[in-house]
Short mmCIF file of N, CA and C in Angstrom, two decimals:
data_model
loop_
_atom_site.label_atom_id
_atom_site.label_comp_id
_atom_site.label_asym_id
_atom_site.label_seq_id
_atom_site.Cartn_x
_atom_site.Cartn_y
_atom_site.Cartn_z
N UNK A 1 55.72 -135.25 97.85
CA UNK A 1 55.56 -136.40 96.99
C UNK A 1 55.68 -135.95 95.54
N UNK A 2 56.54 -136.63 94.79
CA UNK A 2 56.75 -136.25 93.40
C UNK A 2 55.59 -136.74 92.56
N UNK A 3 55.09 -135.86 91.71
CA UNK A 3 54.02 -136.21 90.78
C UNK A 3 54.45 -135.86 89.37
N UNK A 4 54.02 -136.69 88.43
CA UNK A 4 54.31 -136.46 87.01
C UNK A 4 53.01 -136.17 86.28
N UNK A 5 53.04 -135.16 85.44
CA UNK A 5 51.85 -134.78 84.68
C UNK A 5 52.21 -134.65 83.21
N UNK A 6 51.52 -135.43 82.37
CA UNK A 6 51.73 -135.35 80.93
C UNK A 6 50.71 -134.42 80.29
N UNK A 7 51.09 -133.85 79.17
CA UNK A 7 50.16 -133.03 78.39
C UNK A 7 50.58 -133.06 76.93
N UNK A 8 49.69 -132.62 76.06
CA UNK A 8 50.03 -132.49 74.66
C UNK A 8 49.47 -133.54 73.73
N UNK A 9 48.78 -134.53 74.29
CA UNK A 9 48.21 -135.55 73.43
C UNK A 9 47.08 -134.99 72.58
N UNK A 10 46.65 -135.77 71.60
CA UNK A 10 45.56 -135.34 70.74
C UNK A 10 45.41 -136.25 69.55
N UNK A 11 44.64 -135.80 68.58
CA UNK A 11 44.39 -136.57 67.37
C UNK A 11 45.01 -135.87 66.18
N UNK A 12 45.72 -136.64 65.38
CA UNK A 12 46.34 -136.10 64.17
C UNK A 12 46.18 -137.11 63.05
N UNK A 13 46.40 -136.64 61.84
CA UNK A 13 46.41 -137.53 60.70
C UNK A 13 47.80 -138.12 60.51
N UNK A 14 47.82 -139.24 59.84
CA UNK A 14 49.08 -139.90 59.55
C UNK A 14 50.04 -138.92 58.87
N UNK A 15 51.29 -138.92 59.33
CA UNK A 15 52.28 -137.98 58.81
C UNK A 15 52.39 -136.70 59.62
N UNK A 16 51.47 -136.49 60.52
CA UNK A 16 51.47 -135.29 61.33
C UNK A 16 52.42 -135.37 62.51
N UNK A 17 52.39 -134.31 63.33
CA UNK A 17 53.30 -134.20 64.46
C UNK A 17 52.55 -133.83 65.74
N UNK A 18 53.10 -134.25 66.85
CA UNK A 18 52.62 -133.85 68.17
C UNK A 18 53.82 -133.69 69.09
N UNK A 19 53.66 -132.84 70.08
CA UNK A 19 54.71 -132.66 71.08
C UNK A 19 54.10 -132.87 72.46
N UNK A 20 54.60 -133.88 73.15
CA UNK A 20 54.13 -134.19 74.50
C UNK A 20 55.08 -133.56 75.52
N UNK A 21 54.53 -133.20 76.65
CA UNK A 21 55.30 -132.63 77.75
C UNK A 21 55.05 -133.42 79.02
N UNK A 22 56.10 -133.62 79.78
CA UNK A 22 55.97 -134.22 81.11
C UNK A 22 56.67 -133.32 82.10
N UNK A 23 55.95 -132.94 83.14
CA UNK A 23 56.51 -132.09 84.17
C UNK A 23 56.37 -132.77 85.53
N UNK A 24 57.46 -132.77 86.27
CA UNK A 24 57.46 -133.34 87.61
C UNK A 24 57.37 -132.22 88.63
N UNK A 25 56.58 -132.43 89.66
CA UNK A 25 56.47 -131.45 90.73
C UNK A 25 56.59 -132.15 92.07
N UNK A 26 56.96 -131.38 93.11
CA UNK A 26 57.04 -131.94 94.44
C UNK A 26 58.39 -132.53 94.78
N UNK A 27 59.34 -132.40 93.89
CA UNK A 27 60.68 -132.93 94.16
C UNK A 27 61.48 -133.01 92.88
N UNK A 28 62.74 -133.33 93.01
CA UNK A 28 63.63 -133.39 91.85
C UNK A 28 63.82 -134.83 91.41
N UNK A 29 63.81 -135.02 90.09
CA UNK A 29 64.16 -136.31 89.52
C UNK A 29 65.36 -136.12 88.62
N UNK A 30 66.07 -137.17 88.32
CA UNK A 30 67.31 -137.04 87.54
C UNK A 30 67.18 -137.56 86.12
N UNK A 31 65.99 -137.96 85.74
CA UNK A 31 65.76 -138.39 84.37
C UNK A 31 64.31 -138.77 84.19
N UNK A 32 63.93 -138.97 82.96
CA UNK A 32 62.55 -139.36 82.66
C UNK A 32 62.52 -140.33 81.49
N UNK A 33 61.47 -141.11 81.47
CA UNK A 33 61.25 -142.04 80.37
C UNK A 33 59.80 -141.93 79.92
N UNK A 34 59.57 -142.30 78.67
CA UNK A 34 58.23 -142.34 78.13
C UNK A 34 57.92 -143.77 77.69
N UNK A 35 56.72 -144.18 77.98
CA UNK A 35 56.22 -145.47 77.54
C UNK A 35 54.89 -145.25 76.82
N UNK A 36 54.47 -146.23 76.07
CA UNK A 36 53.15 -146.16 75.46
C UNK A 36 52.50 -147.54 75.50
N UNK A 37 51.19 -147.50 75.52
CA UNK A 37 50.44 -148.76 75.52
C UNK A 37 49.19 -148.60 74.67
N UNK A 38 49.09 -149.44 73.67
CA UNK A 38 47.92 -149.46 72.80
C UNK A 38 46.95 -150.53 73.32
N UNK A 39 45.69 -150.38 73.02
CA UNK A 39 44.70 -151.38 73.48
C UNK A 39 45.08 -152.79 73.03
N UNK A 40 45.10 -153.70 73.97
CA UNK A 40 45.40 -155.08 73.65
C UNK A 40 46.86 -155.39 73.45
N UNK A 41 47.72 -154.42 73.65
CA UNK A 41 49.15 -154.64 73.45
C UNK A 41 49.92 -154.37 74.74
N UNK A 42 51.13 -154.90 74.80
CA UNK A 42 51.98 -154.66 75.96
C UNK A 42 52.57 -153.26 75.92
N UNK A 43 52.94 -152.81 77.10
CA UNK A 43 53.59 -151.51 77.20
C UNK A 43 54.93 -151.53 76.45
N UNK A 44 55.25 -150.42 75.82
CA UNK A 44 56.48 -150.32 75.02
C UNK A 44 57.27 -149.09 75.45
N UNK A 45 58.55 -149.27 75.69
CA UNK A 45 59.42 -148.14 76.01
C UNK A 45 59.67 -147.30 74.78
N UNK A 46 59.49 -146.00 74.90
CA UNK A 46 59.61 -145.10 73.76
C UNK A 46 60.94 -144.36 73.78
N UNK A 47 61.25 -143.69 74.88
CA UNK A 47 62.46 -142.87 74.94
C UNK A 47 62.78 -142.57 76.39
N UNK A 48 64.03 -142.17 76.62
CA UNK A 48 64.42 -141.74 77.96
C UNK A 48 65.50 -140.68 77.85
N UNK A 49 65.67 -139.94 78.91
CA UNK A 49 66.71 -138.92 78.95
C UNK A 49 67.22 -138.78 80.37
N UNK A 50 68.53 -138.61 80.49
CA UNK A 50 69.16 -138.38 81.79
C UNK A 50 69.43 -136.88 81.89
N UNK A 51 68.98 -136.25 82.95
CA UNK A 51 69.08 -134.80 83.05
C UNK A 51 70.51 -134.32 83.26
N UNK A 52 71.34 -135.10 83.90
CA UNK A 52 72.69 -134.64 84.20
C UNK A 52 73.52 -134.41 82.95
N UNK A 53 73.54 -135.35 82.03
CA UNK A 53 74.34 -135.20 80.83
C UNK A 53 73.50 -135.21 79.55
N UNK A 54 72.18 -135.29 79.71
CA UNK A 54 71.23 -135.26 78.58
C UNK A 54 71.44 -136.44 77.62
N UNK A 55 71.97 -137.53 78.15
CA UNK A 55 72.01 -138.75 77.36
C UNK A 55 70.59 -139.19 77.06
N UNK A 56 70.39 -139.77 75.87
CA UNK A 56 69.05 -140.19 75.47
C UNK A 56 69.06 -141.64 75.01
N UNK A 57 67.89 -142.24 75.04
CA UNK A 57 67.72 -143.58 74.52
C UNK A 57 66.38 -143.64 73.81
N UNK A 58 66.25 -144.56 72.84
CA UNK A 58 65.02 -144.66 72.07
C UNK A 58 64.67 -146.11 71.80
N UNK A 59 63.38 -146.37 71.76
CA UNK A 59 62.92 -147.67 71.33
C UNK A 59 63.13 -147.83 69.83
N UNK A 60 63.33 -149.05 69.38
CA UNK A 60 63.64 -149.30 67.97
C UNK A 60 62.53 -148.83 67.04
N UNK A 61 61.30 -148.97 67.45
CA UNK A 61 60.18 -148.65 66.56
C UNK A 61 59.98 -147.16 66.34
N UNK A 62 60.62 -146.32 67.14
CA UNK A 62 60.39 -144.88 67.02
C UNK A 62 61.64 -144.11 66.62
N UNK A 63 62.78 -144.81 66.52
CA UNK A 63 64.02 -144.12 66.18
C UNK A 63 63.88 -143.36 64.87
N UNK A 64 64.34 -142.12 64.88
CA UNK A 64 64.28 -141.29 63.69
C UNK A 64 63.01 -140.49 63.56
N UNK A 65 61.99 -140.81 64.35
CA UNK A 65 60.73 -140.09 64.27
C UNK A 65 60.36 -139.39 65.56
N UNK A 66 60.99 -139.78 66.66
CA UNK A 66 60.68 -139.20 67.95
C UNK A 66 61.95 -138.69 68.59
N UNK A 67 61.88 -137.50 69.18
CA UNK A 67 63.02 -136.88 69.85
C UNK A 67 62.63 -136.47 71.25
N UNK A 68 63.43 -136.88 72.22
CA UNK A 68 63.20 -136.49 73.62
C UNK A 68 64.20 -135.43 73.99
N UNK A 69 63.73 -134.38 74.62
CA UNK A 69 64.60 -133.29 75.03
C UNK A 69 64.19 -132.78 76.41
N UNK A 70 65.08 -131.97 76.96
CA UNK A 70 64.76 -131.24 78.17
C UNK A 70 65.35 -129.85 78.00
N UNK A 71 64.93 -128.92 78.82
CA UNK A 71 65.52 -127.58 78.73
C UNK A 71 65.70 -127.06 80.14
N UNK A 72 65.79 -125.78 80.27
CA UNK A 72 66.09 -125.22 81.58
C UNK A 72 64.93 -125.30 82.56
N UNK A 73 63.76 -125.66 82.08
CA UNK A 73 62.65 -125.86 83.00
C UNK A 73 62.96 -127.11 83.81
N UNK A 74 63.05 -127.00 85.10
CA UNK A 74 63.46 -128.17 85.87
C UNK A 74 62.45 -129.30 85.80
N UNK A 75 62.94 -130.50 85.77
CA UNK A 75 62.10 -131.69 85.85
C UNK A 75 61.06 -131.76 84.73
N UNK A 76 61.44 -131.34 83.54
CA UNK A 76 60.50 -131.34 82.42
C UNK A 76 61.14 -131.97 81.18
N UNK A 77 60.37 -132.80 80.51
CA UNK A 77 60.83 -133.34 79.24
C UNK A 77 59.78 -133.11 78.16
N UNK A 78 60.25 -133.14 76.93
CA UNK A 78 59.40 -132.96 75.77
C UNK A 78 59.62 -134.13 74.83
N UNK A 79 58.55 -134.64 74.29
CA UNK A 79 58.64 -135.73 73.34
C UNK A 79 58.07 -135.23 72.01
N UNK A 80 58.97 -134.89 71.09
CA UNK A 80 58.56 -134.42 69.77
C UNK A 80 58.36 -135.62 68.86
N UNK A 81 57.15 -135.78 68.37
CA UNK A 81 56.82 -136.94 67.55
C UNK A 81 56.45 -136.46 66.15
N UNK A 82 57.22 -136.88 65.17
CA UNK A 82 57.01 -136.48 63.79
C UNK A 82 56.71 -137.70 62.92
N UNK A 83 56.14 -137.43 61.75
CA UNK A 83 55.80 -138.49 60.81
C UNK A 83 55.03 -139.61 61.52
N UNK A 84 54.03 -139.21 62.25
CA UNK A 84 53.27 -140.18 63.04
C UNK A 84 52.54 -141.17 62.15
N UNK A 85 52.45 -142.39 62.63
CA UNK A 85 51.77 -143.47 61.92
C UNK A 85 50.61 -143.97 62.77
N UNK A 86 49.69 -144.68 62.11
CA UNK A 86 48.55 -145.20 62.84
C UNK A 86 48.98 -146.08 63.99
N UNK A 87 50.07 -146.80 63.82
CA UNK A 87 50.54 -147.69 64.88
C UNK A 87 51.13 -146.95 66.07
N UNK A 88 51.26 -145.64 65.97
CA UNK A 88 51.69 -144.84 67.12
C UNK A 88 50.53 -144.52 68.05
N UNK A 89 49.33 -144.86 67.63
CA UNK A 89 48.16 -144.62 68.48
C UNK A 89 48.27 -145.40 69.77
N UNK A 90 48.21 -144.69 70.88
CA UNK A 90 48.39 -145.32 72.19
C UNK A 90 48.22 -144.28 73.28
N UNK A 91 48.14 -144.75 74.51
CA UNK A 91 48.25 -143.87 75.67
C UNK A 91 49.73 -143.76 75.99
N UNK A 92 50.21 -142.55 76.15
CA UNK A 92 51.62 -142.30 76.41
C UNK A 92 51.80 -141.89 77.87
N UNK A 93 52.73 -142.54 78.53
CA UNK A 93 52.97 -142.32 79.95
C UNK A 93 54.39 -141.85 80.21
N UNK A 94 54.50 -140.92 81.09
CA UNK A 94 55.80 -140.43 81.55
C UNK A 94 56.17 -141.18 82.84
N UNK A 95 57.46 -141.45 83.00
CA UNK A 95 57.88 -142.19 84.18
C UNK A 95 59.23 -141.70 84.67
N UNK A 96 59.47 -141.88 85.95
CA UNK A 96 60.76 -141.53 86.53
C UNK A 96 60.96 -142.34 87.81
N UNK A 97 61.92 -141.92 88.61
CA UNK A 97 62.22 -142.65 89.83
C UNK A 97 62.74 -141.70 90.89
N UNK A 98 62.43 -141.99 92.14
CA UNK A 98 62.90 -141.14 93.23
C UNK A 98 64.37 -141.38 93.54
N UNK A 99 64.86 -142.54 93.14
CA UNK A 99 66.28 -142.82 93.28
C UNK A 99 67.00 -142.33 92.02
N UNK A 100 68.33 -142.37 91.95
CA UNK A 100 69.01 -142.00 90.70
C UNK A 100 68.42 -142.73 89.49
N UNK A 101 68.17 -142.00 88.44
CA UNK A 101 67.48 -142.53 87.28
C UNK A 101 68.25 -143.70 86.66
N UNK A 102 67.60 -144.85 86.52
CA UNK A 102 68.28 -146.04 85.98
C UNK A 102 68.38 -146.00 84.46
N UNK A 103 69.22 -145.14 83.94
CA UNK A 103 69.25 -144.86 82.50
C UNK A 103 69.43 -146.12 81.67
N UNK A 104 70.32 -147.01 82.08
CA UNK A 104 70.67 -148.16 81.24
C UNK A 104 69.49 -149.11 81.03
N UNK A 105 68.55 -149.11 81.94
CA UNK A 105 67.43 -150.05 81.82
C UNK A 105 66.09 -149.35 81.80
N UNK A 106 66.11 -148.01 81.67
CA UNK A 106 64.89 -147.23 81.86
C UNK A 106 63.74 -147.70 80.98
N UNK A 107 63.99 -147.92 79.67
CA UNK A 107 62.86 -148.25 78.80
C UNK A 107 62.74 -149.75 78.55
N UNK A 108 63.66 -150.52 79.07
CA UNK A 108 63.56 -151.98 78.91
C UNK A 108 63.03 -152.65 80.17
N UNK A 109 63.12 -151.96 81.28
CA UNK A 109 62.65 -152.52 82.55
C UNK A 109 61.78 -151.50 83.26
N UNK A 110 60.55 -151.35 82.84
CA UNK A 110 59.66 -150.36 83.48
C UNK A 110 59.48 -150.60 84.97
N UNK A 111 59.69 -151.84 85.42
CA UNK A 111 59.56 -152.11 86.85
C UNK A 111 60.63 -151.41 87.67
N UNK A 112 61.68 -150.91 87.00
CA UNK A 112 62.74 -150.21 87.72
C UNK A 112 62.35 -148.77 88.06
N UNK A 113 61.18 -148.34 87.56
CA UNK A 113 60.73 -146.96 87.78
C UNK A 113 59.52 -146.96 88.70
N UNK A 114 59.49 -146.02 89.63
CA UNK A 114 58.38 -146.04 90.59
C UNK A 114 57.48 -144.82 90.54
N UNK A 115 57.72 -143.93 89.58
CA UNK A 115 56.86 -142.76 89.44
C UNK A 115 56.23 -142.80 88.06
N UNK A 116 54.91 -142.62 88.00
CA UNK A 116 54.19 -142.68 86.74
C UNK A 116 53.14 -141.59 86.67
N UNK A 117 53.00 -141.01 85.48
CA UNK A 117 51.93 -140.06 85.26
C UNK A 117 50.63 -140.76 84.90
N UNK A 118 49.60 -139.96 84.69
CA UNK A 118 48.28 -140.52 84.37
C UNK A 118 48.13 -140.87 82.90
N UNK A 119 49.01 -140.34 82.08
CA UNK A 119 48.97 -140.67 80.67
C UNK A 119 48.26 -139.63 79.84
N UNK A 120 48.61 -139.59 78.56
CA UNK A 120 47.93 -138.72 77.61
C UNK A 120 47.74 -139.51 76.32
N UNK A 121 46.57 -139.37 75.72
CA UNK A 121 46.21 -140.19 74.57
C UNK A 121 46.69 -139.55 73.26
N UNK A 122 47.28 -140.38 72.42
CA UNK A 122 47.66 -139.97 71.07
C UNK A 122 46.91 -140.86 70.09
N UNK A 123 46.19 -140.24 69.17
CA UNK A 123 45.44 -140.99 68.17
C UNK A 123 45.84 -140.51 66.79
N UNK A 124 46.25 -141.46 65.95
CA UNK A 124 46.69 -141.13 64.60
C UNK A 124 45.77 -141.84 63.62
N UNK A 125 45.19 -141.07 62.73
CA UNK A 125 44.26 -141.64 61.75
C UNK A 125 44.83 -141.53 60.34
N UNK A 126 44.33 -142.39 59.48
CA UNK A 126 44.84 -142.39 58.10
C UNK A 126 44.16 -141.32 57.27
#
């Protein structure tokens, strides 16, 4: 059974940086996506990456400040978050799918993904 585990969350001041990691174990996935949810708000797609060609996608609110990457570590993605703002405060979740990764709709249709991590908290203070 494939499991996703996030790490790297924490508390930073506005303008700071954090790097989140998501690692999948128990099987191979072909891409990953990140979502976030702040208290009282709907879930928001942050970024996605397809492992085969390393195509990436980003949510409008984070473009230019967040970078998603992968490297030779199998089934692992990194979310580099720079120039963090208070509105970036949220629980961040990694997601994927046991079927071929639905890149075109990954961050706009979270229902298309069936694997989810437990989340990691990011808190940004002024």
